[in-house]
Coordinates of N, CA and C in Angstrom, one line a residue:
M7 N 0.8 -1.2 -0.1 CA 0.0 -0.4 0.4 C 0.7 1.4 0.0
N8 N 0.7 2.0 -0.3 CA 1.2 3.3 -1.4 C 0.5 4.1 0.3
K9 N 1.8 4.9 0.9 CA 1.3 5.5 2.1 C 1.6 7.4 1.8
H10 N 0.9 8.0 2.2 CA 0.8 9.3 1.8 C 2.0 9.9 2.3
K11 N 3.1 10.6 1.8 CA 3.7 10.8 2.3 C 3.5 12.7 2.8
T12 N 3.3 13.2 4.3 CA 3.5 14.1 5.3 C 3.9 14.6 5.3
Y13 N 4.2 15.5 5.9 CA 5.3 16.7 6.3 C 4.2 17.2 7.7
F14 N 4.3 17.4 8.8 CA 4.0 17.9 10.2 C 4.7 19.0 10.9
N15 N 3.4 19.9 10.2 CA 3.8 21.3 11.1 C 4.5 21.3 13.1
W16 N 5.4 21.0 13.0 CA 5.4 20.6 14.4 C 5.5 22.4 15.8
S17 N 5.1 22.2 17.0 CA 5.3 23.5 17.9 C 6.3 23.4 19.0
S18 N 6.6 21.6 18.7 CA 7.8 21.8 19.8 C 6.6 21.3 21.0
G19 N 4.9 21.7 20.8 CA 4.7 21.7 22.4 C 3.9 20.3 22.2
K20 N 2.7 20.2 23.5 CA 2.1 19.0 23.4 C 1.1 18.3 22.3
D21 N 0.3 19.6 22.3 CA -0.6 19.3 21.3 C 0.2 18.3 19.9
S22 N 1.1 19.0 18.9 CA 1.9 18.9 18.5 C 2.1 17.5 18.9
A23 N 3.0 16.7 19.9 CA 3.5 15.5 20.2 C 2.2 13.9 20.2
L24 N 0.9 14.3 20.7 CA 0.2 14.0 20.9 C -0.5 13.8 19.0
A25 N -0.8 14.4 18.2 CA -0.8 14.1 16.8 C -0.6 13.9 16.8
L26 N 0.6 14.0 17.0 CA 2.2 13.7 15.8 C 2.0 11.7 16.4
Y27 N 1.8 11.5 17.4 CA 1.9 10.2 17.6 C 1.2 9.2 17.6
H28 N -0.6 10.0 17.3 CA -1.5 9.6 16.4 C -1.0 9.4 15.0
L29 N -0.6 10.3 14.5 CA -0.1 9.4 13.2 C 0.8 8.6 12.6
L30 N 1.8 9.2 13.7 CA 2.4 7.9 13.6 C 2.2 6.3 13.4
Q31 N 0.7 6.1 14.7 CA -0.2 4.6 14.0 C -0.8 4.6 13.3
N32 N -0.9 5.4 12.4 CA -1.8 5.6 11.1 C -1.1 5.5 9.9
E33 N -1.5 4.0 9.1 CA -0.4 3.3 8.0 C -0.7 3.4 7.1
N34 N -1.9 4.7 7.0 CA -1.6 5.2 5.3 C -1.1 6.8 5.3
F35 N -0.1 6.8 6.4 CA 0.5 8.0 6.4 C 2.0 7.6 6.7
L36 N 3.5 9.0 6.0 CA 4.6 8.3 6.4 C 5.3 9.5 6.8
V37 N 5.2 10.2 7.6 CA 5.6 11.3 8.1 C 6.5 10.9 8.0
D38 N 7.6 12.4 7.4 CA 9.1 11.7 6.5 C 9.6 13.6 7.3
E39 N 9.0 14.8 8.0 CA 9.8 15.7 8.1 C 8.7 16.4 9.2
L40 N 9.5 17.2 9.7 CA 9.2 18.0 10.9 C 9.0 19.7 10.2
A41 N 7.9 19.9 10.3 CA 8.4 21.3 10.0 C 8.2 22.7 10.8
T42 N 9.2 23.6 11.5 CA 9.0 24.5 12.5 C 9.5 26.2 11.9
T43 N 8.2 26.5 12.0 CA 8.8 27.9 11.7 C 9.0 28.9 13.2
V44 N 10.3 29.7 13.0 CA 11.6 30.1 14.0 C 11.2 30.8 13.5
N45 N 12.0 32.3 14.9 CA 12.0 33.6 14.5 C 13.4 33.7 14.1
S46 N 13.6 34.6 13.2 CA 15.2 34.6 12.7 C 15.7 35.8 13.8
H47 N 16.0 36.2 14.2 CA 15.7 37.7 14.8 C 16.5 36.9 15.9
Y48 N 15.8 35.9 16.8 CA 16.0 35.6 18.3 C 16.2 34.2 18.2
N49 N 16.1 33.6 16.9 CA 16.3 32.3 16.9 C 15.6 30.7 17.9
R50 N 14.9 31.4 17.4 CA 13.7 30.9 18.6 C 12.6 30.3 18.1
V51 N 12.2 29.2 18.6 CA 10.5 28.6 18.0 C 9.6 30.1 18.1
S52 N 8.8 30.5 16.8 CA 7.7 31.2 17.3 C 6.8 31.0 17.7
M53 N 6.0 32.4 18.7 CA 5.6 31.8 19.6 C 6.0 31.1 20.6
H54 N 6.4 30.1 20.9 CA 6.8 29.6 21.7 C 8.0 30.1 22.5
G55 N 8.7 30.6 22.1 CA 10.1 31.5 22.5 C 11.0 30.1 23.7
L56 N 10.9 28.9 22.2 CA 12.0 27.9 22.8 C 13.4 28.1 21.6
R57 N 14.7 28.0 22.2 CA 14.9 28.4 21.7 C 15.6 27.0 20.6
K58 N 16.2 27.7 19.3 CA 16.0 26.3 18.6 C 17.0 25.5 18.9
D59 N 18.4 25.4 20.2 CA 19.1 24.1 20.1 C 18.0 23.3 21.0
L60 N 17.0 23.3 21.1 CA 16.2 22.7 22.0 C 15.4 22.0 20.9
L61 N 14.9 23.1 20.4 CA 14.0 22.4 19.1 C 14.0 20.5 18.4
L62 N 15.7 21.1 17.8 CA 16.3 20.5 17.1 C 17.0 18.7 18.3
A63 N 17.3 19.4 19.2 CA 17.4 18.3 20.1 C 16.3 17.3 20.2
Q64 N 14.9 18.2 20.3 CA 13.6 17.7 20.5 C 13.8 16.6 18.9
T65 N 13.6 17.0 17.9 CA 13.1 16.4 16.9 C 14.3 15.3 16.5
K66 N 15.8 15.7 17.1 CA 16.4 14.4 17.1 C 16.5 13.3 17.4
A67 N 15.7 13.4 18.9 CA 15.3 12.3 19.3 C 13.9 11.5 18.9
I68 N 13.3 12.5 18.2 CA 11.7 11.7 17.9 C 12.5 11.2 16.1
N69 N 13.6 11.5 15.8 CA 14.3 10.8 15.0 C 13.4 11.0 13.7
I70 N 13.1 12.2 13.6 CA 12.5 12.6 12.1 C 12.8 13.9 11.9
P71 N 13.2 14.1 10.3 CA 14.5 15.4 10.3 C 13.5 16.5 10.1
A72 N 14.5 17.4 10.2 CA 13.7 19.1 11.0 C 13.8 19.8 9.8
S73 N 13.1 20.7 9.3 CA 12.2 21.8 8.5 C 12.1 22.0 9.5
L74 N 12.8 23.9 9.5 CA 12.7 25.2 9.7 C 13.1 26.3 8.9
I75 N 11.8 26.5 9.4 CA 11.1 28.4 8.2 C 11.1 28.9 9.1
E76 N 12.5 29.9 8.3 CA 12.7 31.3 8.6 C 11.6 32.1 8.5
L77 N 11.4 33.4 10.0 CA 10.8 33.9 9.5 C 11.3 35.7 10.3
P78 N 10.8 36.8 9.8 CA 11.6 38.0 10.5 C 11.0 37.9 11.9
E79 N 10.8 38.9 12.6 CA 10.5 38.9 13.9 C 9.5 39.8 14.0
M80 N 8.9 40.1 12.9 CA 7.1 40.6 13.0 C 6.7 40.9 11.7
P81 N 6.6 39.7 11.4 CA 6.0 39.6 9.9 C 4.8 40.1 9.6
S82 N 5.0 40.6 9.0 CA 3.4 41.2 8.2 C 2.8 40.0 7.5
M83 N 1.5 40.0 7.4 CA 0.9 38.2 7.1 C 0.9 38.0 5.7
E84 N 1.4 39.3 4.5 CA 1.4 39.1 3.1 C 3.0 38.7 3.7
D85 N 4.6 38.8 4.1 CA 5.7 38.3 4.2 C 5.0 36.9 5.2
Y86 N 4.0 36.9 5.7 CA 3.6 35.3 6.3 C 4.0 34.4 5.6
E87 N 2.6 35.3 4.5 CA 2.4 33.8 3.6 C 3.1 33.6 2.1
S88 N 3.6 34.3 2.3 CA 4.6 34.2 0.8 C 6.1 32.9 1.4
I89 N 6.3 33.6 2.4 CA 7.4 32.4 2.6 C 6.9 31.1 3.5
M90 N 5.5 30.9 3.8 CA 4.8 29.8 4.2 C 4.4 29.3 2.3
N91 N 4.3 29.9 1.6 CA 4.1 29.3 0.2 C 5.2 29.1 -0.5
Q92 N 6.0 29.7 -0.7 CA 7.5 29.6 -0.9 C 8.5 28.0 -0.6
T93 N 7.7 28.0 1.1 CA 8.4 26.5 1.9 C 7.1 24.9 1.0
V94 N 5.8 25.7 1.4 CA 5.4 24.3 0.9 C 5.6 23.7 -0.8
S95 N 5.0 24.8 -1.7 CA 5.7 24.9 -3.3 C 6.8 23.7 -3.0
K96 N 8.1 23.9 -2.7 CA 9.3 23.2 -1.8 C 9.0 21.9 -2.0
L97 N 8.2 21.9 -0.7 CA 7.7 20.3 0.3 C 7.0 19.6 -1.4
K98 N 6.4 20.2 -1.7 CA 5.0 19.7 -2.8 C 6.3 18.6 -4.2
S99 N 7.2 20.2 -4.1 CA 7.9 19.5 -5.8 C 9.2 18.6 -5.6
E100 N 8.8 17.9 -3.8 CA 9.5 17.3 -2.7 C 8.9 15.5 -2.9
G101 N 7.6 15.5 -2.7 CA 6.6 14.7 -3.1 C 6.3 14.3 -2.0
F102 N 5.3 15.7 -1.1 CA 5.1 16.0 -0.1 C 3.4 15.3 -0.5
T103 N 2.7 15.0 -0.3 CA 1.3 15.3 -0.6 C 0.2 15.7 0.1
H104 N 1.1 15.3 1.8 CA -0.5 16.2 2.7 C 0.9 17.0 4.0
S105 N -0.2 17.3 4.9 CA 0.6 17.5 5.5 C -0.8 18.3 7.0
A106 N 0.4 17.5 8.2 CA -0.5 17.9 9.0 C -0.2 18.8 10.1
F107 N -1.5 18.8 11.2 CA -1.3 19.8 12.4 C -2.2 19.6 13.5
G108 N -1.7 20.3 14.5 CA -2.1 19.7 16.2 C -3.3 20.7 16.6
D109 N -4.4 21.7 15.6 CA -4.9 21.4 15.7 C -6.6 20.7 16.6
I110 N -7.2 21.8 17.5 CA -8.1 20.6 18.0 C -9.5 20.7 17.5
F111 N -9.6 22.9 18.1 CA -11.3 23.0 17.2 C -11.7 24.2 16.4
L112 N -10.7 25.4 16.4 CA -10.5 26.3 16.0 C -10.6 26.4 14.4
E113 N -11.8 26.5 14.5 CA -12.6 26.5 12.7 C -12.3 27.5 12.0
D114 N -12.4 28.3 12.3 CA -11.5 29.1 11.0 C -10.0 28.9 11.1
L115 N -8.8 28.5 11.6 CA -8.0 28.0 11.4 C -7.4 26.9 10.6
K116 N -8.3 25.8 10.8 CA -8.3 24.9 10.2 C -8.9 25.4 8.2
E117 N -9.3 25.8 8.3 CA -10.0 26.2 7.0 C -9.1 27.3 6.3
Y118 N -8.6 28.0 6.7 CA -7.3 29.0 6.7 C -6.2 28.1 5.6
R119 N -5.6 26.9 6.8 CA -4.9 25.7 6.7 C -5.2 25.3 5.7
E120 N -6.6 24.9 5.1 CA -7.4 23.7 4.4 C -6.9 24.4 2.2
N121 N -7.5 25.7 2.9 CA -7.8 26.8 1.6 C -6.0 26.9 1.0
Q122 N -5.2 27.4 1.9 CA -3.5 27.8 1.6 C -3.3 26.3 1.2
L123 N -3.4 25.6 1.7 CA -3.0 24.2 0.8 C -3.1 23.6 -0.6
A124 N -4.1 23.8 0.0 CA -5.0 23.4 -1.6 C -4.5 24.5 -3.2
K125 N -4.2 25.2 -2.9 CA -3.5 26.4 -3.6 C -2.3 25.5 -4.8
V126 N -1.7 25.1 -3.3 CA -0.2 24.2 -4.2 C -1.0 22.6 -4.4
G127 N -2.0 21.8 -4.5 CA -2.7 20.8 -4.1 C -1.8 20.4 -3.0
L128 N -1.8 20.5 -1.9 CA -1.6 19.3 -0.6 C -2.5 19.4 0.2
K129 N -3.0 18.7 0.6 CA -4.0 18.0 1.6 C -3.5 17.8 3.1
A130 N -4.5 19.0 4.0 CA -4.2 18.9 4.9 C -4.8 18.1 6.4
V131 N -4.1 17.3 7.5 CA -4.3 16.1 7.9 C -4.2 17.0 9.2
F132 N -5.8 16.7 10.1 CA -5.8 17.1 11.3 C -5.8 15.9 12.6
P133 N -5.1 15.2 13.1 CA -5.1 13.9 13.6 C -6.3 13.7 15.1
I134 N -6.2 14.9 15.6 CA -6.7 14.5 16.9 C -8.1 15.9 16.6
W135 N -8.9 16.7 15.9 CA -9.3 17.4 15.6 C -10.5 17.2 16.3
K136 N -11.7 18.0 16.8 CA -12.5 17.8 17.7 C -12.5 17.3 18.9
R137 N -11.8 17.0 19.4 CA -11.8 16.2 20.1 C -12.1 16.6 21.8
N138 N -12.2 16.2 22.3 CA -12.4 17.0 23.8 C -10.8 17.1 24.8
T139 N -10.3 18.4 24.8 CA -9.4 18.9 25.3 C -8.7 18.6 26.9
K140 N -10.1 18.2 27.4 CA -9.4 17.7 28.7 C -8.8 16.0 28.6
E141 N -9.9 15.4 27.9 CA -9.7 13.6 27.5 C -8.4 14.0 27.0
L142 N -8.2 14.7 25.8 CA -6.9 15.2 25.5 C -5.7 14.8 26.3
L143 N -5.7 15.7 26.9 CA -4.8 16.1 28.0 C -4.2 15.5 29.0
N144 N -5.1 14.5 29.2 CA -5.5 13.1 30.2 C -4.7 11.7 29.4
E145 N -4.9 11.5 28.3 CA -4.6 10.5 27.8 C -2.8 11.1 27.0
F146 N -2.5 12.1 27.0 CA -1.1 12.8 26.8 C -0.3 12.5 27.7
L147 N -0.8 12.8 29.4 CA 0.0 12.0 30.5 C -0.2 10.9 30.5
D148 N -1.4 10.4 30.1 CA -1.6 8.4 30.5 C -0.6 7.4 29.6
L149 N -0.3 8.4 28.2 CA 0.9 7.7 27.8 C 2.2 8.0 27.8
G150 N 2.7 9.2 28.7 CA 4.3 9.3 29.3 C 4.9 10.9 28.9
F151 N 3.8 10.9 27.9 CA 4.7 12.3 27.7 C 4.4 13.4 28.9
K152 N 5.5 14.1 28.8 CA 5.9 15.0 29.8 C 6.5 16.4 29.0
T153 N 5.7 17.5 29.6 CA 6.0 18.6 28.9 C 5.6 20.3 30.2
I154 N 6.0 20.6 30.0 CA 6.8 22.3 30.8 C 6.0 23.5 30.0
V155 N 5.5 24.4 30.9 CA 4.4 25.5 30.4 C 5.9 26.3 30.0
V156 N 5.6 27.2 28.6 CA 7.2 28.2 28.6 C 6.6 29.7 28.1
C157 N 5.5 28.9 27.6 CA 5.0 31.1 27.9 C 3.2 30.6 27.8
A158 N 2.8 31.9 28.3 CA 1.5 32.3 29.2 C 1.0 33.2 28.8
N159 N -0.6 33.7 28.6 CA -0.9 35.4 28.7 C -1.2 35.7 29.8
S160 N -0.9 36.9 29.7 CA -0.4 36.8 30.8 C -2.5 38.2 32.1
K161 N -3.4 37.5 30.9 CA -4.9 37.7 31.1 C -5.3 36.9 32.2
Y162 N -4.3 35.6 32.2 CA -4.8 34.4 33.4 C -3.9 34.1 33.9
F163 N -2.3 34.4 33.7 CA -1.5 34.1 34.1 C -0.6 34.8 34.5
D164 N 0.2 34.6 36.3 CA 1.3 35.8 36.3 C 3.0 34.6 36.2
E165 N 3.4 35.1 36.7 CA 5.2 34.6 36.1 C 5.9 33.4 36.9
D166 N 5.1 33.2 38.2 CA 4.7 31.6 38.4 C 4.2 30.1 37.5
F167 N 3.2 30.9 36.7 CA 2.9 29.8 35.7 C 3.5 29.0 35.5
V168 N 4.2 29.6 34.3 CA 5.5 29.4 33.4 C 6.3 28.4 34.0
G169 N 6.8 27.6 33.2 CA 8.1 26.6 33.7 C 7.5 25.7 34.9
T170 N 6.0 25.2 35.2 CA 5.5 24.4 35.3 C 5.2 22.9 34.4
V171 N 5.7 22.2 35.2 CA 5.5 21.1 34.6 C 4.0 20.2 34.5
I172 N 3.2 19.8 34.0 CA 2.0 19.6 33.5 C 1.5 18.1 34.4
D173 N 0.4 17.9 34.8 CA 0.4 16.6 35.4 C -1.1 16.4 35.9
E174 N -1.1 16.0 36.9 CA -3.0 14.9 36.4 C -3.6 16.3 37.0
N175 N -3.0 17.7 38.4 CA -3.5 18.2 39.0 C -3.9 19.5 38.2
F176 N -3.3 19.9 36.6 CA -3.3 20.9 36.2 C -4.5 21.3 35.7
I177 N -5.2 20.6 35.5 CA -6.7 20.9 35.5 C -7.5 21.6 36.0
E178 N -7.4 21.0 37.1 CA -8.2 21.6 38.3 C -7.4 22.8 38.8
N179 N -6.2 23.6 38.3 CA -5.5 24.4 39.0 C -5.6 25.5 37.5
L180 N -6.5 25.5 36.8 CA -6.8 26.3 35.9 C -7.5 27.7 35.6
P181 N -7.0 29.1 35.5 CA -8.3 29.7 36.1 C -9.3 29.6 34.9
E182 N -10.4 30.0 35.3 CA -11.7 29.7 35.0 C -12.2 30.1 33.3
G183 N -12.3 29.6 32.1 CA -12.2 30.0 30.8 C -11.7 29.8 30.3
V184 N -10.3 29.1 30.8 CA -8.8 28.9 30.1 C -9.0 27.2 29.2
D185 N -9.2 26.8 28.6 CA -8.9 25.4 27.7 C -7.6 24.9 28.6
P186 N -8.5 23.6 29.0 CA -6.8 22.8 29.3 C -6.5 23.0 28.0
C187 N -6.6 22.4 27.1 CA -5.2 22.4 26.0 C -4.0 23.8 25.6
G188 N -5.5 25.0 26.1 CA -4.3 25.8 26.0 C -4.8 26.3 24.5
E189 N -5.6 25.6 24.0 CA -6.3 26.3 22.1 C -7.2 27.2 21.7
N190 N -7.3 28.5 23.1 CA -7.0 29.9 22.2 C -5.9 30.5 22.5
G191 N -4.7 29.6 22.6 CA -3.3 30.5 22.8 C -3.5 31.1 24.3
E192 N -4.3 30.4 25.4 CA -3.9 31.5 26.5 C -1.9 30.7 27.2
F193 N -1.7 29.3 26.4 CA -0.1 29.0 26.9 C -0.1 27.8 26.4
H194 N 1.3 28.2 25.8 CA 2.0 27.0 25.0 C 2.9 25.8 26.1
T195 N 3.4 25.6 25.5 CA 3.9 23.8 26.0 C 5.7 23.5 25.1
F196 N 6.6 23.0 25.7 CA 7.5 22.4 25.2 C 7.5 21.1 25.9
C197 N 7.4 19.8 25.1 CA 7.7 18.6 24.8 C 8.7 17.7 25.2
F198 N 8.8 17.9 26.3 CA 10.5 17.2 26.5 C 10.7 15.6 26.7
D199 N 10.0 14.6 26.3 CA 9.7 12.9 26.7 C 8.3 12.7 26.6
G200 N 8.4 11.5 26.3 CA 6.9 10.8 25.9 C 7.5 9.4 24.7
P201 N 6.1 8.4 24.4 CA 6.7 7.6 23.8 C 7.3 7.9 22.4
I202 N 7.1 9.0 21.9 CA 7.4 9.3 20.3 C 9.2 9.3 20.4
F203 N 10.0 9.4 21.4 CA 11.2 10.6 21.6 C 12.4 9.0 22.2
K204 N 13.3 9.3 21.9 CA 14.4 7.9 21.9 C 14.6 8.4 23.5
N205 N 14.8 9.5 23.8 CA 15.7 10.2 25.1 C 15.1 11.3 25.5
P206 N 14.8 11.6 26.4 CA 13.4 12.6 26.9 C 15.5 13.7 26.6
I207 N 14.5 15.1 26.9 CA 15.6 16.0 26.4 C 16.0 17.0 27.7
N208 N 17.3 17.0 28.1 CA 17.7 17.9 29.2 C 17.6 19.3 29.0
F209 N 17.6 19.7 30.2 CA 16.9 21.5 29.7 C 17.1 22.2 31.7
A210 N 17.6 23.2 31.7 CA 17.5 24.0 32.6 C 16.7 25.2 33.0
I211 N 15.9 25.2 33.8 CA 15.2 26.0 33.8 C 15.7 27.8 34.0
G212 N 16.0 28.6 33.2 CA 16.6 29.6 33.0 C 15.6 31.3 33.6
E213 N 15.6 32.5 33.2 CA 14.7 33.4 33.5 C 13.6 33.5 33.1
K214 N 12.5 34.1 33.4 CA 11.3 34.5 33.3 C 11.4 35.7 32.9
V215 N 10.7 36.2 31.7 CA 10.4 37.3 31.5 C 9.0 37.6 30.4
Y216 N 8.8 39.5 31.3 CA 7.5 39.5 30.3 C 7.7 40.1 29.0
R217 N 7.3 40.7 28.4 CA 6.4 41.5 27.1 C 5.3 40.8 26.5
E218 N 5.6 42.6 26.5 CA 3.8 43.6 25.8 C 3.9 43.4 23.9
Y219 N 2.9 43.5 23.5 CA 2.9 43.2 21.9 C 1.7 43.9 21.8
D220 N 2.1 44.1 20.5 CA -0.1 45.1 20.3 C -0.9 43.9 19.2
N221 N -1.6 43.5 20.3 CA -3.0 43.3 19.9 C -3.4 43.1 19.3
P222 N -3.5 42.1 17.5 CA -4.2 42.0 16.5 C -5.8 42.2 16.8
N223 N -6.7 42.8 15.5 CA -7.4 43.6 16.0 C -8.2 42.4 15.2
T224 N -8.3 41.5 16.0 CA -9.5 40.4 15.3 C -11.0 40.1 16.2
D225 N -11.6 40.0 16.0 CA -12.9 39.4 16.9 C -12.4 38.2 17.6
D226 N -12.3 37.3 17.5 CA -11.5 36.0 17.9 C -10.0 36.4 19.6
S227 N -9.4 37.8 18.9 CA -8.1 37.7 19.8 C -8.5 37.5 21.2
V228 N -7.3 36.9 21.9 CA -7.9 36.7 23.9 C -8.0 37.8 24.1
C229 N -7.4 38.7 23.8 CA -7.1 40.0 24.7 C -8.0 40.9 24.1
K230 N -9.3 41.5 24.7 CA -9.5 42.8 23.7 C -8.8 44.3 24.1
S231 N -8.2 44.7 24.2 CA -7.2 45.7 24.1 C -5.9 46.1 23.6
E232 N -5.9 47.0 23.6 CA -4.6 47.6 22.8 C -3.4 46.6 22.7
K233 N -3.1 46.2 23.8 CA -1.7 45.8 24.2 C -2.2 44.2 24.3
Y234 N -1.5 43.4 24.9 CA -1.2 42.2 25.4 C 0.0 42.2 26.1
G235 N -0.2 41.2 26.7 CA 1.5 40.5 27.5 C 1.3 39.0 27.7
I236 N 2.8 39.1 27.9 CA 3.6 37.1 27.4 C 4.3 37.1 28.5
W237 N 4.0 36.2 29.7 CA 5.4 35.6 30.5 C 6.0 34.5 29.7
Y238 N 7.4 34.6 29.1 CA 8.5 33.5 29.2 C 9.2 33.0 29.8
C239 N 9.2 31.6 29.7 CA 10.5 30.8 30.8 C 11.1 30.7 29.4
D240 N 12.7 31.2 29.9 CA 13.4 30.5 28.8 C 14.3 28.7 29.8
L241 N 14.5 28.5 28.6 CA 14.7 27.1 28.7 C 16.6 26.5 28.5
I242 N 16.9 26.6 29.2 CA 18.3 26.1 28.3 C 19.0 24.8 28.5
P243 N 19.9 24.9 27.5 CA 19.8 23.0 27.4 C 21.1 22.6 27.8
I244 N 20.9 21.3 28.5 CA 22.1 20.9 29.2 C 22.8 20.0 28.1

């Protein structure tokens, strides 16, 4: 049987890890590449703020080749779409037919991804789509995955929250209105061990930093103000 040659849009976090786990169990797909957007100014994973060295240690432990998509510090939507289109077109020319994501329930994002991929003839795959997020997090932990919070929206969390390793008590301690998987962007994580890893990723917790950003003027923004704040926890490779 011919398997669909697939690249996975790897964020370095827990949802990506669980979605990849399920995709690797599916005999219809062959995952040949992990593609991650990286802020070229800081050499860190976009949105998560994770050091590139830790990302590469992670993909090496998963034993799937990494592909880094370098973005400028503050890309416009036009810049982002141009870079992504070049990347996707290249992957298409290399024989990839499918592109997989760890998205769970954001309909607009799913539609956007499908439409952008369709322009170059690729199909989108969503292995954990529409799953209950509380059940997903419990399954993630039951499978033996381990993950740590690397950034969080200051609307819901303070400095103490970042650097937290997620455990079975995590959901019960979340503020009201926060999705258990942070699917609305409330927090992001770094997955450092689990059944898809040959070895755990060793790191130390570094400094915690607060940054403010201009809030995108959209109806589904997490914060309804001109600016929003993010707490970051730097992780240092060992």
